[in-house]
PDB file of C-alpha atoms in Angstrom:
ATOM      1  CA  MET F   1     112.796 -56.574 -55.420  1.00 62.00           C
ATOM      2  CA  GLN F   2     111.356 -53.556 -57.189  1.00 67.00           C
ATOM      3  CA  SER F   3     112.095 -50.075 -55.847  1.00 77.00           C
ATOM      4  CA  VAL F   4     109.415 -47.480 -55.189  1.00 78.00           C
ATOM      5  CA  GLU F   5     110.709 -45.426 -58.129  1.00 87.00           C
ATOM      6  CA  ASP F   6     110.389 -48.429 -60.442  1.00 87.00           C
ATOM      7  CA  ALA F   7     106.865 -49.107 -59.210  1.00 86.00           C
ATOM      8  CA  ILE F   8     105.846 -45.484 -59.743  1.00 91.00           C
ATOM      9  CA  HIS F   9     107.434 -45.564 -63.190  1.00 91.00           C
ATOM     10  CA  ASP F  10     105.427 -48.664 -64.085  1.00 91.00           C
ATOM     11  CA  VAL F  11     102.179 -47.079 -62.885  1.00 93.00           C
ATOM     12  CA  VAL F  12     102.791 -43.862 -64.831  1.00 91.00           C
ATOM     13  CA  VAL F  13     103.793 -45.719 -68.009  1.00 93.00           C
ATOM     14  CA  ASP F  14     100.714 -47.948 -67.763  1.00 95.00           C
ATOM     15  CA  MET F  15      98.427 -44.972 -67.146  1.00 93.00           C
ATOM     16  CA  THR F  16      99.955 -43.073 -70.066  1.00 92.00           C
ATOM     17  CA  ASP F  17      99.605 -46.052 -72.387  1.00 94.00           C
ATOM     18  CA  ARG F  18      95.965 -46.560 -71.398  1.00 96.00           C
ATOM     19  CA  MET F  19      95.182 -42.867 -71.831  1.00 95.00           C
ATOM     20  CA  ARG F  20      96.834 -42.774 -75.263  1.00 94.00           C
ATOM     21  CA  ALA F  21      94.822 -45.873 -76.259  1.00 96.00           C
ATOM     22  CA  MET F  22      91.609 -44.205 -75.070  1.00 97.00           C
ATOM     23  CA  LEU F  23      92.430 -41.083 -77.062  1.00 96.00           C
ATOM     24  CA  ARG F  24      93.195 -43.233 -80.120  1.00 97.00           C
ATOM     25  CA  ASP F  25      89.842 -44.977 -79.765  1.00 98.00           C
ATOM     26  CA  CYS F  26      88.008 -41.644 -79.399  1.00 97.00           C
ATOM     27  CA  VAL F  27      89.760 -40.111 -82.411  1.00 97.00           C
ATOM     28  CA  THR F  28      89.089 -43.281 -84.407  1.00 98.00           C
ATOM     29  CA  ALA F  29      85.391 -43.108 -83.556  1.00 98.00           C
ATOM     30  CA  TRP F  30      85.301 -39.423 -84.538  1.00 98.00           C
ATOM     31  CA  LEU F  31      87.031 -40.122 -87.854  1.00 98.00           C
ATOM     32  CA  VAL F  32      84.535 -42.897 -88.637  1.00 98.00           C
ATOM     33  CA  LYS F  33      81.374 -41.119 -87.477  1.00 98.00           C
ATOM     34  CA  VAL F  34      82.031 -37.503 -88.414  1.00 97.00           C
ATOM     35  CA  GLU F  35      84.670 -37.686 -91.131  1.00 97.00           C
ATOM     36  CA  HIS F  36      83.267 -40.899 -92.699  1.00 97.00           C
ATOM     37  CA  HIS F  37      86.563 -42.814 -92.884  1.00 98.00           C
ATOM     38  CA  GLU F  38      86.654 -46.586 -93.047  1.00 98.00           C
ATOM     39  CA  PRO F  39      87.465 -48.066 -89.595  1.00 97.00           C
ATOM     40  CA  ALA F  40      90.884 -49.467 -90.595  1.00 97.00           C
ATOM     41  CA  GLU F  41      91.965 -46.186 -92.161  1.00 97.00           C
ATOM     42  CA  ALA F  42      90.555 -44.212 -89.255  1.00 97.00           C
ATOM     43  CA  ARG F  43      92.478 -46.284 -86.719  1.00 97.00           C
ATOM     44  CA  GLU F  44      95.732 -45.808 -88.657  1.00 97.00           C
ATOM     45  CA  ARG F  45      95.192 -42.047 -88.953  1.00 97.00           C
ATOM     46  CA  ALA F  46      94.186 -41.787 -85.295  1.00 97.00           C
ATOM     47  CA  VAL F  47      97.541 -43.037 -83.959  1.00 96.00           C
ATOM     48  CA  PRO F  48      99.624 -39.900 -84.687  1.00 96.00           C
ATOM     49  CA  MET F  49      96.700 -37.640 -83.794  1.00 96.00           C
ATOM     50  CA  ALA F  50      96.298 -39.317 -80.400  1.00 95.00           C
ATOM     51  CA  HIS F  51     100.051 -39.023 -79.864  1.00 94.00           C
ATOM     52  CA  ARG F  52      99.913 -35.262 -80.463  1.00 96.00           C
ATOM     53  CA  VAL F  53      96.865 -34.784 -78.222  1.00 95.00           C
ATOM     54  CA  MET F  54      98.610 -36.766 -75.483  1.00 94.00           C
ATOM     55  CA  ALA F  55     101.740 -34.623 -75.863  1.00 95.00           C
ATOM     56  CA  LEU F  56      99.660 -31.455 -75.514  1.00 96.00           C
ATOM     57  CA  TYR F  57      97.924 -32.886 -72.448  1.00 93.00           C
ATOM     58  CA  GLN F  58     101.250 -33.755 -70.828  1.00 93.00           C
ATOM     59  CA  ALA F  59     102.659 -30.325 -71.657  1.00 95.00           C
ATOM     60  CA  GLU F  60      99.643 -28.693 -70.004  1.00 95.00           C
ATOM     61  CA  LEU F  61     100.108 -30.876 -66.909  1.00 91.00           C
ATOM     62  CA  LEU F  62     103.751 -29.831 -66.682  1.00 93.00           C
ATOM     63  CA  TYR F  63     102.877 -26.165 -67.238  1.00 94.00           C
ATOM     64  CA  THR F  64     100.218 -26.316 -64.521  1.00 92.00           C
ATOM     65  CA  ALA F  65     102.538 -28.084 -62.091  1.00 90.00           C
ATOM     66  CA  LEU F  66     105.269 -25.476 -62.563  1.00 92.00           C
ATOM     67  CA  ARG F  67     103.080 -22.373 -62.269  1.00 88.00           C
ATOM     68  CA  THR F  68     103.424 -20.284 -59.163  1.00 78.00           C
ATOM     69  CA  PRO F  69     100.312 -19.580 -57.091  1.00 76.00           C
ATOM     70  CA  THR F  70     100.280 -15.960 -58.321  1.00 75.00           C
ATOM     71  CA  GLU F  71     100.041 -17.171 -61.927  1.00 66.00           C
ATOM     72  CA  GLU F  72      96.934 -19.233 -61.239  1.00 63.00           C
ATOM     73  CA  THR F  73      93.663 -17.867 -62.519  1.00 64.00           C
ATOM     74  CA  PRO F  74      90.741 -17.564 -60.120  1.00 61.00           C
ATOM     75  CA  SER F  75      87.996 -20.174 -60.528  1.00 59.00           C
TER      76      SER F  75
END
């Protein structure tokens, strides 16, 4: 039987993998359309770029989660 922590882990890992794949696809499309790379080359180049964008996104999530209410900027 799977624990709640394991189930949450699986959900987060799946979500992260799908988001990274979406970012890779978006970067690939940008490299093909705007930068005029061949699709195979674009997809290869997009992998590390998507990884870095995902890392920045996750860092921003962590930063936001750890801010105190007084550090928040008004909307």
